[in-house]
Coordinates of C-alpha atoms in Angstrom, one line a residue:
D5 CA 39.1 10.9 -10.8
A6 CA 35.6 12.2 -10.4
F7 CA 36.7 15.6 -11.4
G8 CA 39.3 14.9 -14.1
G9 CA 42.8 13.3 -14.3
E10 CA 44.6 16.5 -13.5
Y11 CA 43.9 16.0 -9.8
G12 CA 44.8 12.3 -9.7
Y13 CA 42.8 11.7 -6.5
E14 CA 41.3 8.4 -5.4
F15 CA 38.8 9.6 -2.8
M16 CA 37.4 7.4 -0.2
W17 CA 33.6 7.7 0.2
D18 CA 33.4 10.3 3.1
E19 CA 36.2 12.3 1.5
T20 CA 34.4 12.4 -1.8
K21 CA 31.2 13.6 -0.3
S22 CA 33.1 16.3 1.7
F23 CA 35.0 17.4 -1.4
I24 CA 31.8 17.8 -3.4
D25 CA 30.0 19.6 -0.6
W26 CA 33.0 22.0 -0.4
Q27 CA 32.8 22.5 -4.1
M28 CA 29.0 23.2 -3.9
N29 CA 29.6 25.8 -1.2
H30 CA 32.3 27.4 -3.3
A31 CA 30.2 27.3 -6.4
R32 CA 27.8 29.8 -4.8
E33 CA 30.6 32.3 -5.0
N34 CA 32.5 31.4 -8.1
D35 CA 31.0 30.9 -11.6
H36 CA 34.3 29.7 -12.8
L37 CA 33.7 26.3 -11.1
F38 CA 32.0 25.4 -14.3
V39 CA 35.5 24.1 -15.1
Y40 CA 34.4 20.8 -13.4
L41 CA 31.9 20.2 -16.1
T42 CA 32.8 19.5 -19.7
D43 CA 32.2 22.3 -22.3
E44 CA 29.5 20.1 -23.9
E45 CA 27.8 19.6 -20.5
V46 CA 27.8 23.3 -19.9
E47 CA 26.1 24.0 -23.2
V48 CA 23.5 21.4 -22.6
W49 CA 22.8 22.9 -19.2
K50 CA 22.5 26.3 -20.7
D51 CA 20.1 25.1 -23.4
E52 CA 17.9 23.5 -20.7
M53 CA 17.9 26.7 -18.7
A54 CA 17.0 28.7 -21.7
Y55 CA 14.2 26.3 -22.8
T56 CA 12.7 25.6 -19.3
H57 CA 13.0 29.0 -17.7
Q58 CA 13.0 31.2 -20.8
L59 CA 16.3 32.9 -19.8
T60 CA 18.5 34.9 -22.2
L61 CA 22.2 33.9 -22.6
D62 CA 23.2 36.9 -20.5
E63 CA 20.8 35.9 -17.7
I64 CA 22.1 32.3 -17.8
N65 CA 25.7 33.5 -17.6
A66 CA 24.7 35.6 -14.6
Q67 CA 23.1 32.7 -12.8
R68 CA 24.9 31.8 -9.6
G69 CA 24.3 29.6 -6.6
D70 CA 21.9 26.7 -6.7
Q71 CA 21.8 26.1 -10.5
V72 CA 25.5 25.9 -10.7
A73 CA 25.8 23.9 -7.5
T74 CA 23.1 21.4 -8.6
A75 CA 24.8 20.9 -12.0
I76 CA 28.1 20.1 -10.4
Y77 CA 26.5 17.9 -7.7
N78 CA 24.4 15.9 -10.2
R79 CA 27.4 15.4 -12.5
A80 CA 29.6 14.2 -9.6
R81 CA 26.9 11.6 -8.7
E82 CA 26.9 10.3 -12.3
L83 CA 30.7 10.0 -12.5
I84 CA 31.1 8.3 -9.1
T85 CA 28.2 5.9 -9.9
E86 CA 29.8 5.1 -13.2
K87 CA 33.1 4.2 -11.5
Y88 CA 32.1 2.8 -8.1
G89 CA 28.5 1.6 -8.7
D90 CA 25.3 2.5 -7.0
G91 CA 26.5 1.6 -3.6
A92 CA 28.8 4.6 -3.6
A93 CA 26.2 7.0 -4.8
L94 CA 26.1 10.3 -2.9
S95 CA 23.7 10.7 0.0
S96 CA 20.6 12.4 -1.2
G97 CA 20.6 14.9 1.7
Y98 CA 17.0 14.0 2.6
V99 CA 15.8 13.3 6.2
Y100 CA 13.8 10.1 6.2
D101 CA 11.6 8.3 8.7
E102 CA 10.3 11.4 10.4
A103 CA 7.0 10.3 12.0
D104 CA 3.9 12.5 11.5
P105 CA 2.3 12.7 15.0
G106 CA -1.2 12.6 13.5
A107 CA -0.6 9.3 11.8
S108 CA -1.0 7.5 15.1
V109 CA -4.2 9.2 16.2
S110 CA -7.0 6.9 17.4
L111 CA -10.4 8.3 16.7
P112 CA -13.6 7.1 18.4
V113 CA -15.2 5.5 15.4
H114 CA -17.7 3.7 17.6
L115 CA -19.4 7.0 18.2
L116 CA -20.4 7.1 14.5
E117 CA -22.9 4.2 15.2
G118 CA -25.0 6.6 17.2
V119 CA -25.1 9.4 14.6
V120 CA -28.6 9.9 13.4
D121 CA -28.9 13.7 12.9
L122 CA -27.1 17.0 13.0
D123 CA -26.7 17.2 16.7
T124 CA -25.3 13.7 17.2
A125 CA -23.0 14.2 14.2
V126 CA -21.6 17.4 15.7
A127 CA -21.2 15.7 19.1
A128 CA -19.3 12.8 17.6
V129 CA -16.9 15.2 15.8
R130 CA -16.3 17.3 18.8
A131 CA -15.5 14.3 20.9
A132 CA -13.1 13.1 18.2
A133 CA -11.3 16.4 18.0
S134 CA -11.1 16.9 21.7
G135 CA -9.4 13.6 22.1
M136 CA -6.5 14.7 19.8
T137 CA -3.4 16.4 21.1
D138 CA -2.5 19.8 19.9
E139 CA 0.4 18.3 17.9
Q140 CA -1.9 15.8 16.2
K141 CA -4.4 18.6 15.3
R142 CA -1.6 20.6 13.7
S143 CA -0.2 17.7 11.8
A144 CA -1.2 17.0 8.1
A145 CA -2.1 13.4 8.8
G146 CA -4.1 14.2 12.0
A147 CA -6.1 16.9 10.2
D148 CA -6.8 14.6 7.3
L149 CA -8.1 11.7 9.5
A150 CA -10.2 14.1 11.6
T151 CA -11.8 15.4 8.3
L152 CA -12.4 11.9 7.1
F153 CA -14.1 11.2 10.4
A154 CA -16.3 14.3 10.0
E155 CA -17.3 13.2 6.5
E156 CA -18.4 9.8 7.8
A157 CA -20.5 11.6 10.4
V158 CA -22.2 13.5 7.6
A159 CA -22.9 10.3 5.7
Q160 CA -24.4 8.6 8.8
A161 CA -26.7 11.6 9.5
A162 CA -27.8 11.7 5.8
S163 CA -28.8 8.0 5.4
A164 CA -31.9 6.0 4.8
E165 CA -32.9 2.3 5.1
V166 CA -34.0 0.5 2.0
S167 CA -36.0 -2.8 2.2
G168 CA -34.7 -5.6 0.0
G169 CA -32.0 -5.6 -2.6
D170 CA -33.5 -3.2 -5.1
V171 CA -32.2 0.3 -4.6
A172 CA -33.7 3.1 -6.8
V173 CA -31.7 6.3 -6.9
S174 CA -33.3 9.3 -8.4
L175 CA -33.4 13.0 -7.6
S176 CA -36.6 12.6 -5.6
S177 CA -35.1 9.8 -3.5
V178 CA -32.0 11.8 -2.6
R179 CA -33.6 15.2 -2.2
E180 CA -34.3 15.0 1.5
L181 CA -31.0 13.3 2.2
Q182 CA -28.9 15.8 0.3
G183 CA -30.7 18.5 2.3
L184 CA -29.6 16.9 5.5
A185 CA -26.0 16.5 4.3
G186 CA -26.0 20.2 3.3
D187 CA -26.9 21.2 6.8
V188 CA -24.7 18.7 8.7
G189 CA -21.6 19.4 6.6
P190 CA -21.0 23.0 7.6
A191 CA -21.9 22.2 11.2
V192 CA -19.2 19.5 11.6
E193 CA -16.7 21.6 9.8
R194 CA -17.3 24.3 12.4
A195 CA -17.0 21.7 15.1
L196 CA -13.5 20.8 13.8
S197 CA -12.4 24.4 13.5
E198 CA -13.7 25.3 17.0
N199 CA -11.7 22.4 18.4
G200 CA -8.4 23.4 16.8
V201 CA -8.5 21.2 13.6
A202 CA -8.0 23.3 10.4
V203 CA -10.1 22.0 7.5
V204 CA -7.9 22.5 4.5
R205 CA -9.9 20.7 1.8
D206 CA -13.5 20.5 0.7
L207 CA -15.6 18.4 3.0
Q208 CA -17.4 15.7 1.0
A209 CA -21.2 15.4 1.6
D210 CA -22.3 11.8 1.0
V211 CA -25.9 10.5 1.1
V212 CA -26.3 6.8 1.9
F213 CA -28.9 4.1 1.2
R214 CA -28.6 1.1 3.5
T215 CA -29.9 -2.4 2.8
D216 CA -29.5 -5.7 4.6
S217 CA -29.3 -7.8 1.4
A218 CA -26.2 -9.6 0.3
S219 CA -27.0 -8.8 -3.3
V220 CA -28.2 -5.4 -4.5
T221 CA -29.4 -4.0 -7.8
I222 CA -28.8 -0.3 -8.0
T223 CA -30.8 1.6 -10.6
I224 CA -29.7 5.2 -11.1
D225 CA -32.2 7.3 -12.9
P226 CA -31.0 10.1 -15.1
S227 CA -32.8 12.6 -12.9
A228 CA -30.2 11.8 -10.2
A229 CA -27.7 13.9 -12.2
G230 CA -29.4 16.9 -10.5
T231 CA -28.1 16.0 -7.1
V232 CA -26.0 18.5 -5.1
A233 CA -24.6 15.7 -2.9
D234 CA -20.9 14.9 -3.6
N235 CA -21.4 11.2 -3.6
I236 CA -24.3 8.6 -3.5
R237 CA -23.4 5.5 -1.5
V238 CA -25.2 2.2 -1.3
E239 CA -24.2 0.1 1.7
A240 CA -24.9 -3.7 2.2
P241 CA -23.6 -5.7 5.2
G242 CA -20.5 -6.9 3.4
F243 CA -19.7 -4.1 0.9
A244 CA -20.5 -0.6 -0.2
V245 CA -20.6 1.1 -3.6
T246 CA -20.1 4.9 -3.9
F247 CA -21.1 6.8 -7.0
P248 CA -19.4 10.3 -7.3
A249 CA -21.8 13.0 -8.6
E250 CA -19.6 13.3 -11.7
A251 CA -20.0 9.6 -12.4
V252 CA -23.8 9.9 -12.1
R253 CA -23.9 12.9 -14.5
A254 CA -21.6 11.2 -17.0
D255 CA -22.9 7.7 -17.0
A256 CA -26.6 7.8 -16.1
V257 CA -27.6 9.8 -19.2
G258 CA -30.5 9.1 -21.5
A259 CA -31.4 5.8 -19.7
P260 CA -31.0 4.4 -16.2
L261 CA -27.7 2.9 -15.3
V262 CA -28.1 -0.4 -13.5
V263 CA -25.3 -1.8 -11.3
T264 CA -25.6 -5.2 -9.7
V265 CA -23.3 -6.3 -6.8
S266 CA -23.4 -9.7 -5.2
E267 CA -21.3 -11.2 -2.4
M268 CA -20.2 -14.7 -3.0
R269 CA -18.6 -17.1 -0.4
N270 CA -16.3 -20.0 -1.0
D271 CA -17.8 -22.5 1.4
N272 CA -20.6 -23.8 -0.8
A273 CA -18.9 -23.4 -4.1
E274 CA -17.8 -26.2 -6.4
M275 CA -14.1 -25.6 -6.4
R276 CA -11.5 -26.4 -9.1
N277 CA -7.8 -26.4 -8.5
S278 CA -6.0 -23.2 -9.4
G279 CA -3.7 -23.4 -12.5
P280 CA -1.8 -21.3 -14.9
G281 CA -3.4 -17.9 -15.5
T282 CA -5.5 -17.9 -12.3
G283 CA -3.1 -15.5 -10.5
G284 CA -2.9 -17.6 -7.4
F285 CA -6.7 -17.5 -6.9
R286 CA -9.0 -20.4 -6.3
V287 CA -11.7 -20.7 -8.9
E288 CA -15.4 -21.5 -8.5
R289 CA -18.0 -22.5 -10.9
T290 CA -20.8 -20.0 -11.1
G291 CA -23.9 -19.7 -13.3
N292 CA -22.0 -17.5 -15.8
G293 CA -18.7 -19.5 -15.9
F294 CA -15.8 -19.3 -13.5
A295 CA -15.0 -16.5 -11.0
A296 CA -11.7 -16.0 -9.2
L297 CA -11.7 -16.0 -5.5
A298 CA -9.1 -15.1 -2.9
G299 CA -8.0 -18.0 -0.6
A300 CA -10.0 -20.5 1.3
G301 CA -12.8 -19.1 3.3
G302 CA -12.5 -15.8 1.5
R303 CA -15.2 -13.8 -0.3
S304 CA -15.5 -12.3 -3.7
Y305 CA -17.9 -9.7 -5.1
S306 CA -19.5 -9.7 -8.6
V307 CA -19.9 -6.2 -9.9
A308 CA -21.9 -5.8 -13.2
F309 CA -22.6 -2.6 -15.0
S310 CA -25.5 -2.6 -17.5
R311 CA -23.3 -0.7 -20.0
P312 CA -19.8 0.6 -20.2
V313 CA -19.1 3.6 -18.0
G314 CA -16.5 6.3 -18.3
E315 CA -16.1 7.4 -14.7
N316 CA -15.0 5.4 -11.7
V317 CA -17.1 4.2 -8.8
K318 CA -15.7 3.3 -5.5
V319 CA -16.1 -0.2 -4.0
S320 CA -15.5 -0.9 -0.4
F321 CA -14.9 -4.5 0.9
P322 CA -13.9 -6.0 4.3
A323 CA -10.2 -6.4 4.9
V324 CA -8.8 -9.9 5.2
S325 CA -6.5 -11.1 7.9
G326 CA -3.0 -9.6 7.6
D327 CA -1.4 -6.2 7.3
T328 CA -4.0 -3.9 5.7
D329 CA -1.3 -1.7 4.3
F330 CA -0.4 -4.3 1.7
Q331 CA -3.9 -5.5 0.9
A332 CA -5.3 -4.9 -2.6
V333 CA -8.6 -5.3 -4.5
M334 CA -7.9 -7.9 -7.2
N335 CA -9.8 -8.6 -10.3
S336 CA -10.6 -12.1 -11.8
R337 CA -7.3 -12.1 -13.6
G338 CA -5.4 -11.7 -10.4
D339 CA -4.4 -8.1 -11.1
A340 CA -4.4 -5.5 -8.4
V341 CA -6.8 -2.6 -9.3
G342 CA -5.9 -0.5 -6.2
G343 CA -7.0 -0.8 -2.6
K344 CA -6.6 1.4 0.4
Y345 CA -7.6 0.8 4.0
N346 CA -10.0 3.3 5.4
P347 CA -9.5 3.4 9.2
I348 CA -12.9 5.0 9.7
T349 CA -15.0 2.4 7.9
S350 CA -12.5 -0.5 8.4
R351 CA -12.8 -1.4 4.7
I352 CA -10.5 -1.7 1.7
E353 CA -11.5 0.8 -1.0
A354 CA -10.7 0.9 -4.7
R355 CA -11.9 2.7 -7.8
I356 CA -13.3 0.6 -10.6
R357 CA -15.3 1.0 -13.8
A358 CA -15.3 -2.5 -15.3
S359 CA -17.7 -5.4 -14.8
D360 CA -15.7 -8.2 -13.1
T361 CA -15.4 -10.3 -10.0
Y362 CA -13.3 -8.7 -7.2
S363 CA -11.8 -9.8 -4.0
V364 CA -9.4 -8.5 -1.3
R365 CA -6.0 -10.2 -1.1
N366 CA -2.7 -9.8 0.7
N367 CA -0.4 -8.6 -2.1
R368 CA 2.9 -7.5 -0.6
K369 CA 5.7 -7.0 -3.1
D370 CA 9.3 -7.1 -2.0
F371 CA 12.5 -6.1 -4.0
T372 CA 16.0 -7.3 -3.3
D373 CA 17.7 -4.0 -3.8
I374 CA 15.8 -1.8 -1.3
S375 CA 16.8 -3.4 2.0
G376 CA 19.5 -0.8 2.6
K377 CA 17.1 2.1 2.2
S378 CA 15.2 4.0 4.9
R379 CA 12.1 2.2 6.4
E380 CA 9.9 5.0 4.9
M381 CA 11.2 4.4 1.4
Q382 CA 10.9 0.6 1.7
D383 CA 7.3 0.9 2.9
A384 CA 6.4 3.4 0.3
I385 CA 7.7 1.2 -2.5
A386 CA 6.1 -1.9 -1.1
V387 CA 2.7 -0.3 -0.5
L388 CA 2.5 1.3 -4.0
A389 CA 3.7 -2.0 -5.6
S390 CA 1.0 -4.0 -3.7
K391 CA -1.7 -1.8 -5.2
G392 CA -0.5 -2.2 -8.7
I393 CA 0.6 1.5 -8.9
I394 CA 4.4 1.1 -9.2
A395 CA 6.5 -1.7 -10.6
G396 CA 10.1 -2.8 -10.3
T397 CA 12.6 -2.6 -13.1
T398 CA 12.7 -6.4 -13.0
E399 CA 10.7 -9.0 -11.1
T400 CA 13.0 -8.8 -8.2
T401 CA 14.6 -5.3 -8.3
F402 CA 13.3 -1.8 -8.0
S403 CA 16.4 0.4 -8.8
P404 CA 15.7 3.0 -6.1
D405 CA 18.7 5.1 -7.1
A406 CA 17.8 5.4 -10.7
S407 CA 16.3 8.6 -12.1
I408 CA 12.6 8.9 -13.1
T409 CA 11.1 10.5 -16.2
R410 CA 8.2 12.8 -16.8
A411 CA 6.3 10.0 -18.5
E412 CA 6.8 7.6 -15.6
I413 CA 5.5 10.1 -13.0
A414 CA 2.5 10.9 -15.2
A415 CA 1.7 7.2 -15.4
L416 CA 2.1 6.6 -11.6
I417 CA -0.3 9.4 -10.7
V418 CA -3.0 8.4 -13.1
R419 CA -2.6 4.8 -11.9
T420 CA -3.0 6.0 -8.4
L421 CA -6.3 7.6 -9.4
A422 CA -7.4 4.6 -11.6
K423 CA -7.8 7.1 -14.4
V424 CA -5.7 5.6 -17.2
D425 CA -7.5 5.8 -20.6
P426 CA -5.2 4.0 -23.1
D427 CA -6.7 6.1 -25.9
A428 CA -6.3 9.5 -24.3
D429 CA -4.4 11.8 -26.6
G430 CA -2.7 14.8 -25.0
G431 CA -1.9 16.3 -28.4
F432 CA 1.9 16.3 -27.8
E433 CA 4.1 15.9 -30.9
D434 CA 6.7 13.9 -29.0
V435 CA 4.2 11.4 -27.6
R436 CA 3.3 8.7 -30.1
R437 CA 0.4 6.3 -30.0
S438 CA 2.9 3.4 -30.1
D439 CA 4.6 4.7 -26.9
W440 CA 3.8 2.7 -23.7
F441 CA 3.0 6.0 -21.9
F442 CA 0.7 7.4 -24.6
G443 CA -2.6 6.9 -22.7
A444 CA -1.0 7.8 -19.3
V445 CA 0.3 11.2 -20.5
G446 CA -2.9 11.9 -22.3
S447 CA -5.0 11.0 -19.2
A448 CA -2.8 13.1 -16.9
S449 CA -3.0 16.1 -19.3
R450 CA -6.8 15.7 -19.6
H451 CA -7.3 15.8 -15.8
G452 CA -5.0 18.8 -15.4
I453 CA -2.3 17.0 -13.5
V454 CA 0.6 17.6 -15.9
N455 CA 1.5 20.3 -18.4
G456 CA 3.8 20.1 -21.4
T457 CA 7.2 21.7 -21.5
S458 CA 5.6 23.7 -24.4
P459 CA 2.2 23.8 -26.0
T460 CA 3.3 21.0 -28.4
E461 CA 6.0 19.1 -26.5
F462 CA 5.9 17.0 -23.3
A463 CA 9.5 15.7 -23.1
P464 CA 8.4 12.3 -21.8
R465 CA 11.8 10.8 -21.6
S466 CA 13.4 13.7 -19.8
N467 CA 14.3 13.2 -16.1
I468 CA 11.8 15.1 -14.1
Q469 CA 12.7 17.9 -11.7
K470 CA 11.7 17.8 -8.0
D471 CA 9.6 20.9 -8.3
Q472 CA 7.6 19.3 -11.1
I473 CA 6.9 16.1 -9.2
V474 CA 5.8 18.0 -6.1
A475 CA 3.6 20.4 -8.1
M476 CA 1.9 17.4 -10.0
C477 CA 1.1 15.7 -6.7
A478 CA -0.2 19.0 -5.2
R479 CA -2.4 19.5 -8.3
T480 CA -3.8 16.0 -7.9
L481 CA -4.8 16.8 -4.3
R482 CA -6.6 19.9 -5.5
S483 CA -8.5 18.2 -8.4
E484 CA -9.3 15.0 -6.6
M485 CA -9.9 16.1 -3.0
G486 CA -10.5 19.8 -3.2
Y487 CA -7.4 20.8 -1.2
R488 CA -6.9 24.6 -0.9
A489 CA -3.7 26.6 -1.1
P490 CA -2.4 28.0 2.2
P491 CA -3.6 31.6 2.7
D492 CA 0.0 32.7 3.2
V493 CA 1.9 31.1 0.4
A494 CA 5.1 33.1 0.9
G495 CA 5.1 32.2 4.6
A496 CA 4.8 28.5 3.8
L497 CA 7.7 28.7 1.4
R498 CA 9.9 30.4 4.0
A499 CA 10.4 26.9 5.4
Y500 CA 13.1 26.6 2.8
A501 CA 16.5 28.4 2.9
D502 CA 16.4 28.8 -0.9
S503 CA 12.8 30.0 -1.1
G504 CA 13.8 32.9 -3.3
S505 CA 14.9 30.5 -6.0
I506 CA 11.7 28.4 -6.1
A507 CA 10.1 28.9 -9.6
Q508 CA 7.2 31.4 -9.5
W509 CA 4.9 29.0 -11.4
G510 CA 5.1 26.5 -8.6
H511 CA 4.6 28.7 -5.6
E512 CA 1.1 27.8 -4.7
D513 CA 1.5 24.1 -5.4
I514 CA 4.7 23.8 -3.5
A515 CA 3.3 25.7 -0.6
L516 CA 0.3 23.3 -0.5
A517 CA 2.6 20.3 -0.7
T518 CA 4.8 21.7 2.1
R519 CA 1.8 22.1 4.4
E520 CA 0.5 18.7 3.6
N521 CA 3.9 17.1 4.2
L522 CA 4.4 15.7 0.7
V523 CA 7.9 17.2 0.5
V524 CA 10.7 15.1 2.1
R525 CA 12.7 17.5 4.2
R526 CA 16.4 18.1 3.4
A527 CA 19.0 18.3 6.1
D528 CA 20.4 21.5 4.7
G529 CA 16.9 23.2 4.8
M530 CA 16.9 23.7 1.0
F531 CA 14.1 22.8 -1.4
N532 CA 16.4 22.4 -4.3
G533 CA 13.6 22.3 -6.8
R534 CA 15.7 22.0 -10.0
A535 CA 17.4 18.8 -8.9
T536 CA 16.1 15.5 -10.2
M537 CA 14.7 12.8 -7.9
T538 CA 15.5 9.1 -7.7
R539 CA 12.8 6.5 -8.1
G540 CA 13.0 5.8 -4.4
D541 CA 12.5 9.4 -3.3
A542 CA 9.8 9.9 -5.9
A543 CA 8.0 6.9 -4.4
I544 CA 7.9 8.5 -1.0
V545 CA 6.3 11.7 -2.4
L546 CA 3.7 9.6 -4.3
Y547 CA 3.0 7.5 -1.3
R548 CA 2.3 10.6 0.9
M549 CA -0.1 11.8 -1.8
F550 CA -1.7 8.4 -2.1
M551 CA -2.5 8.4 1.7
K552 CA -4.6 11.6 1.2
I553 CA -6.8 10.4 -1.6
W554 CA -10.0 8.8 -0.4

């Protein structure tokens, strides 16, 4: 039935899969197997090939192998799902739950407490790298964590104590510290390389001002825009605020930017019962009204900007009890604004740019239709949902086997980065201001994460191809974290049996994504870039990207 009444077969599940796999193998030899698609579907496929890959009709007719096989396979999935439901959908061919050996590495973070200069920073990084196995050093997760450790060593070496809660940031106050960071950074990078850890992204150089006050007022002078440090961090006993250099240049212009951060505890607060609209928070009376807090005995943090800002700053708060994977930073409305556990600092970090009251909360989200999926897929969906990045198709279901569109992927990536500007206009004729994805597509285009299918079209409702998802995530790592393409792109792509059919435009991005383990491996060794991905499989790729953005 899946292939037309003329066969009259009622296949059981395993027989169906075997039959389709046989057809796929045969399709690589015989173009006439287009007979299994309707004439209309063939023409649609040809139109897509002509539009997306700029192929002539003769070139399309000459296409063999993966394009034909993918068309048959995808159509078979649709027909079987229509008749038997999602439970009988074809296996994706992906290999799930493959552990990255570097993810379990335990680094000696206690050594960072003794870092005061270049020599102690280098010694700490050498000790961390020498404690890793060769397998951990070669792994994407292991190299990333070692690099994160080295960056914290730089920050500790380039730090200064500030008396009281008033922190003045200017070019003169950061000049000596940025000089230290500039010297320590290359030294710790060499220490990593000499000990077998490849540094594959730009190493961030932070300068740090430390205070012992529970409330700080940070005044950033416009002269600070001249800093060569990557980030300026202000640390208090219970929190930290980090200003990326681009935020200083964009938002401390013309007049000083003042940011006040105060830690508030529940114990001495006059408490009111939580009610509708409190998002499950307890609510306390403060001098300026009511502020939402997380749970009894918890803490909240008031963050106030002296004027609206356009760039994000990073806030870091202590984790609460529970699984840190599912903890989020919540605003006063009870909405998750992000949140990721940093194993080096033991804090939950999020990017914000709004004055509000924030707190850390356990925010795990579970869906009823993912229990039969791989553990990796379940965790990826639950983690991203807990941060407010991804949502279900209903309150209780996620629809992991459903397809995902170009607009949805663009929205997920900019939410991951907390860079959604609802008014951003990408200039695409098929994206209207009334569309829910208008700002997401515009924001993703502005930050160079996505491109249109043409200079004027974005095709927001089209199901996105795997190579496009992977390329978008790789571009995000480039732009946000300074990841570098592998020196041997062709060599990296030889990991795939169909490397010759990978689109030329995606070579560097897909090679980078392969090295960084963003790509879920297929059992047949293929990349299969022109296939679409399900919501569940796309969540895994996005989660792996999310875990590399600090």
